[in-house]
PDB file of C-alpha atoms in Angstrom:
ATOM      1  CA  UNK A   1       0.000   0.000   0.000  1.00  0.00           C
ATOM      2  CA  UNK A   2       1.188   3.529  -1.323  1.00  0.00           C
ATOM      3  CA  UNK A   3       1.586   6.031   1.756  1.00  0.00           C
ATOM      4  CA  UNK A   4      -0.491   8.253  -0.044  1.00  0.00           C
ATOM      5  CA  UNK A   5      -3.305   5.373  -0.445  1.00  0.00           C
ATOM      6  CA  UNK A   6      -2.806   4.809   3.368  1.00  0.00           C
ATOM      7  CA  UNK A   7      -3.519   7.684   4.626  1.00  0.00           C
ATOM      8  CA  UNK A   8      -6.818   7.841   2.707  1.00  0.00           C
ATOM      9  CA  UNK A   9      -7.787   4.023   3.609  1.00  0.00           C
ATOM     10  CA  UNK A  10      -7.630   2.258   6.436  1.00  0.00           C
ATOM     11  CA  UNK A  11      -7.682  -1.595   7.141  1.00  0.00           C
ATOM     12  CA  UNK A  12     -10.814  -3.710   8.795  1.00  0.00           C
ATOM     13  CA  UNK A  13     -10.608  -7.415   9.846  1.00  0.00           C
ATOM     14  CA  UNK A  14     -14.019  -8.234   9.704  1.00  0.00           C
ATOM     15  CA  UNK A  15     -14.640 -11.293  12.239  1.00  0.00           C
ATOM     16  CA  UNK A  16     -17.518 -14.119  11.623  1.00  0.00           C
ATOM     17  CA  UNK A  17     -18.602 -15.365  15.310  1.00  0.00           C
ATOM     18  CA  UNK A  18     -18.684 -18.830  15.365  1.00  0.00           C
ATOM     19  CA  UNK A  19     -22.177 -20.432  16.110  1.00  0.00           C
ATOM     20  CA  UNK A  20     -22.979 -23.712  17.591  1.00  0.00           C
ATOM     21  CA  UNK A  21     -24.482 -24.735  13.907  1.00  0.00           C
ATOM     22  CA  UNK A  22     -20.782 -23.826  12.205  1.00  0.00           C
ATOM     23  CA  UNK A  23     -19.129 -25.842  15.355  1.00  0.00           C
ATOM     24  CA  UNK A  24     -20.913 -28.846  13.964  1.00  0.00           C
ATOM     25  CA  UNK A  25     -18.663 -28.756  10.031  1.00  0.00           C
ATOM     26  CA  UNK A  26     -20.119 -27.809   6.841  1.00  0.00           C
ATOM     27  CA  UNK A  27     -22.398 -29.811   5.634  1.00  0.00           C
ATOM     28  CA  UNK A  28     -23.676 -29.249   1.813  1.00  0.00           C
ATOM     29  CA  UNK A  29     -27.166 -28.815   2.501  1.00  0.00           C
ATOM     30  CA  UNK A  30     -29.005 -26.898   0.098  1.00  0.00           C
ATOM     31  CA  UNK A  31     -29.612 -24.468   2.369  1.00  0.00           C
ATOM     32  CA  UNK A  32     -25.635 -24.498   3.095  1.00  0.00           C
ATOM     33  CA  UNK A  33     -25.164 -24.481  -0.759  1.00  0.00           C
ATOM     34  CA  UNK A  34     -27.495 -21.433  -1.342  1.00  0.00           C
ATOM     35  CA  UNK A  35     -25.483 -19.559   1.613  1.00  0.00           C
ATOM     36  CA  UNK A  36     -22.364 -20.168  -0.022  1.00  0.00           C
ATOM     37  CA  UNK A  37     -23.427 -18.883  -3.417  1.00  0.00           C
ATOM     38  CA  UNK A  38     -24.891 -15.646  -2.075  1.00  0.00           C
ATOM     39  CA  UNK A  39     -21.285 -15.392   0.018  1.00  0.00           C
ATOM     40  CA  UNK A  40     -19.885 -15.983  -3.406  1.00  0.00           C
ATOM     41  CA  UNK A  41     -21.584 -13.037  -5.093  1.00  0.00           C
ATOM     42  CA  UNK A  42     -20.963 -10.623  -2.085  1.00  0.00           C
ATOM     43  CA  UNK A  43     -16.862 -11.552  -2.178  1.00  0.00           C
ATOM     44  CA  UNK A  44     -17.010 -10.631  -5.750  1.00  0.00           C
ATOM     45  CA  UNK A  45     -18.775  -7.761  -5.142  1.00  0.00           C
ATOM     46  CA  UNK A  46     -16.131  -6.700  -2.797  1.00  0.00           C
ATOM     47  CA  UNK A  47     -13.514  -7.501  -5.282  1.00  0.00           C
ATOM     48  CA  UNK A  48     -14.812  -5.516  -7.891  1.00  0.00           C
ATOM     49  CA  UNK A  49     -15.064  -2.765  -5.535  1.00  0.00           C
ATOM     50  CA  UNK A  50     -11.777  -2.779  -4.423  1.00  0.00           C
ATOM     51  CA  UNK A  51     -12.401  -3.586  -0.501  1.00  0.00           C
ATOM     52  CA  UNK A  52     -11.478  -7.012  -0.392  1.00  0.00           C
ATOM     53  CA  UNK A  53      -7.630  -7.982   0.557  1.00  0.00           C
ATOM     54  CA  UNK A  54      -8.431 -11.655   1.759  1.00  0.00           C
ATOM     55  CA  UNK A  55     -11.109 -13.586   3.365  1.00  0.00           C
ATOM     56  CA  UNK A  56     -12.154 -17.074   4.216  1.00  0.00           C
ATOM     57  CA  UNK A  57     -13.982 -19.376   6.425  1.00  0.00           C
ATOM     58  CA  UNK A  58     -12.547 -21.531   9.309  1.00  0.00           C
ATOM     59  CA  UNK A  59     -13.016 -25.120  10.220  1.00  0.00           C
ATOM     60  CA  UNK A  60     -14.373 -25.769  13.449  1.00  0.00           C
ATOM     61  CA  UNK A  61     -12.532 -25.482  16.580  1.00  0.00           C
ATOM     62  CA  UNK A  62     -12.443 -29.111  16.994  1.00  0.00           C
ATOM     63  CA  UNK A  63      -9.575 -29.006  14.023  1.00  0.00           C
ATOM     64  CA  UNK A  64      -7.668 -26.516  15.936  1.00  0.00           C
ATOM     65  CA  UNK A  65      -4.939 -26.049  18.586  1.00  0.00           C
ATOM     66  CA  UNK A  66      -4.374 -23.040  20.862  1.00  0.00           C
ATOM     67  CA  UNK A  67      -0.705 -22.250  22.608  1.00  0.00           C
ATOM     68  CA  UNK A  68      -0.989 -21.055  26.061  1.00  0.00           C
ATOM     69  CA  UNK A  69       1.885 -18.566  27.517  1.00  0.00           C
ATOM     70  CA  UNK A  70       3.579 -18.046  30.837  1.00  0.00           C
ATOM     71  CA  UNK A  71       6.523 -16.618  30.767  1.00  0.00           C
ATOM     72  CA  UNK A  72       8.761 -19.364  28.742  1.00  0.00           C
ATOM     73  CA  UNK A  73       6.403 -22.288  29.478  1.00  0.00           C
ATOM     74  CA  UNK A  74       4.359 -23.281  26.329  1.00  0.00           C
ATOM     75  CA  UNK A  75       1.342 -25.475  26.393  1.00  0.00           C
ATOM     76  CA  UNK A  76      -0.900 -26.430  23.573  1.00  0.00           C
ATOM     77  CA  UNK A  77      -4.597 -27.181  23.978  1.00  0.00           C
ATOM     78  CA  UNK A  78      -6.611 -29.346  21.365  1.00  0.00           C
ATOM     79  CA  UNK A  79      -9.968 -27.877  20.352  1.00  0.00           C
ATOM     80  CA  UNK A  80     -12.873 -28.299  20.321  1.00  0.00           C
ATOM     81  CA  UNK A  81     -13.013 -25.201  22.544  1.00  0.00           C
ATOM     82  CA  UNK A  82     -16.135 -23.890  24.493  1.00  0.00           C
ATOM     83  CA  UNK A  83     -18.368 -21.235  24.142  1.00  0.00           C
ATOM     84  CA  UNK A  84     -18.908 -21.053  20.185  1.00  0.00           C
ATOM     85  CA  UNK A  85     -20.244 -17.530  19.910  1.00  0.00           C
ATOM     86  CA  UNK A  86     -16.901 -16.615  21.524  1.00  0.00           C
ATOM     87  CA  UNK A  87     -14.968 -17.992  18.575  1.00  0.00           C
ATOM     88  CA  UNK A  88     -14.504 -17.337  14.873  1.00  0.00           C
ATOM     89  CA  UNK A  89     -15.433 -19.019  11.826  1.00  0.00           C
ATOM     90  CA  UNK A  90     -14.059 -17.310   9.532  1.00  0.00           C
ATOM     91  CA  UNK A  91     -12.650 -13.581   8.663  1.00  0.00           C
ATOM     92  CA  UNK A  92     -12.269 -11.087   5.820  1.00  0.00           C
ATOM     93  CA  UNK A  93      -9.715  -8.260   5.911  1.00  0.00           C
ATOM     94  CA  UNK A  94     -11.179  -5.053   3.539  1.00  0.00           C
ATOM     95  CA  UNK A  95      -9.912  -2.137   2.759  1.00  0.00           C
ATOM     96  CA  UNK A  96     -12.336   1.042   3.250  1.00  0.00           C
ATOM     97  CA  UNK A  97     -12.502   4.950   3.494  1.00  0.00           C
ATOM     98  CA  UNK A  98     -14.128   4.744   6.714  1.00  0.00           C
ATOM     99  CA  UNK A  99     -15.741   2.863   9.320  1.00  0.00           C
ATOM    100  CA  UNK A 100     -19.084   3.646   7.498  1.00  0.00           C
ATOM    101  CA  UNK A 101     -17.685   2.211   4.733  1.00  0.00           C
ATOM    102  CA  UNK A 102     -17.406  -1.006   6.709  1.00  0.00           C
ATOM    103  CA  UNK A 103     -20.761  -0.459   8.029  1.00  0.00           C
ATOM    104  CA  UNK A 104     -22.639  -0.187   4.887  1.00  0.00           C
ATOM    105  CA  UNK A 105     -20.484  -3.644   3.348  1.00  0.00           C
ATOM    106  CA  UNK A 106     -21.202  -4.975   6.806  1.00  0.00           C
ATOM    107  CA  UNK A 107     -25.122  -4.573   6.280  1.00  0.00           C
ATOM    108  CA  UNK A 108     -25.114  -5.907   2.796  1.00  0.00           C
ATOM    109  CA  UNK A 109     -23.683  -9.328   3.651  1.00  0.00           C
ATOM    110  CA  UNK A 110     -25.960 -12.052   3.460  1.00  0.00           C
ATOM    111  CA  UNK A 111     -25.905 -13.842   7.156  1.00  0.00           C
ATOM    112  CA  UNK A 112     -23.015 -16.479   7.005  1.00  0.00           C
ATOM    113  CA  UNK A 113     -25.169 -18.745   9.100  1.00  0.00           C
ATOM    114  CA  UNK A 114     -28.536 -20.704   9.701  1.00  0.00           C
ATOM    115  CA  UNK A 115     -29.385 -18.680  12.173  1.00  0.00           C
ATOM    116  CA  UNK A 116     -28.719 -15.304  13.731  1.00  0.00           C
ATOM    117  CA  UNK A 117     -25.239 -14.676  13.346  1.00  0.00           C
ATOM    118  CA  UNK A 118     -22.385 -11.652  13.918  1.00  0.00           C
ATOM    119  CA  UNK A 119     -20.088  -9.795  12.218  1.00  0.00           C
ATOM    120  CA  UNK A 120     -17.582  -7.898  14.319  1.00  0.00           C
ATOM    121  CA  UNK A 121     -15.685  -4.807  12.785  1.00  0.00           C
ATOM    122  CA  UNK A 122     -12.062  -4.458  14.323  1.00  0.00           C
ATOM    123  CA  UNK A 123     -10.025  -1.761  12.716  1.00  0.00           C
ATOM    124  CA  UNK A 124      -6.084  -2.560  12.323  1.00  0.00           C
ATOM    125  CA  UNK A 125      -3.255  -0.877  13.632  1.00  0.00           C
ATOM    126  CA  UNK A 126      -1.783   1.470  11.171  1.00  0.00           C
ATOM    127  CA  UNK A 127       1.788   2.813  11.130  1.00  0.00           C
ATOM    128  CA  UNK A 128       0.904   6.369  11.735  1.00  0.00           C
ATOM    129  CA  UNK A 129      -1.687   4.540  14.696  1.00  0.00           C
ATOM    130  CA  UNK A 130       1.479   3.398  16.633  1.00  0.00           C
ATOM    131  CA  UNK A 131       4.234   6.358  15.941  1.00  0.00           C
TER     132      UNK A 131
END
């Protein structure tokens, strides 16, 4: 990124809480397979806009590992881990004027699961953010 681009952008992770439903694995139902198509059409639409940088979705936690830290010590815990709407299933990272930028992508997405769902908005750290 240009520092004349940065200055007029700035960075969004956009976070997909895990539900209890995407705990479980995908499984191509036609519901599933009509989700992912309209998720397909709203990442291109992001692409052809510009916003998009990189996205995906996550397995479940059960596939995953966490690393605990204490000092030196190092210990790794196998998923599945608890509370699913504390997790993520997946993430994009976009590229926007604004937070209401974000916003209005945000409220165009089609929901990413069966039933309700969240999207958290978490701005990044820029250079100029940390000097």
């Amino acid at each position: 990124m240009t520092a004349a681009k940065e200055s007029e952008t700035m960075r969004v992770m956009v976070l997909v809480k895990a539900t209890p439903d995407s705990e479980q694995g995908f499984r191509p139902t036609p519901e599933a397979t009509a989700m992912m198509e309209a998720m397909g059409r709203f990442n291109d639409a992001l692409a052809e806009a510009g916003v998009l940088i990189a996205g995906d979705g996550l397995k479940p936690s059960s596939a995953g590992k966490r690393v605990a830290f204490d000092g030196a010590a190092r210990t790794v815990i196998d998923g599945p881990f608890p509370n699913p709407t504390e997790l993520v299933a997946g993430f994009w990272l976009w590229e926007v004027a604004d937070m209401d930028e974000a916003l209005a992508w945000a409220r165009r997405c089609p929901n990413p699961m069966p039933g309700p769902s969240e999207l958290e908005l978490r701005p990044l750290y820029e250079a100029a953010d940390l000097a």
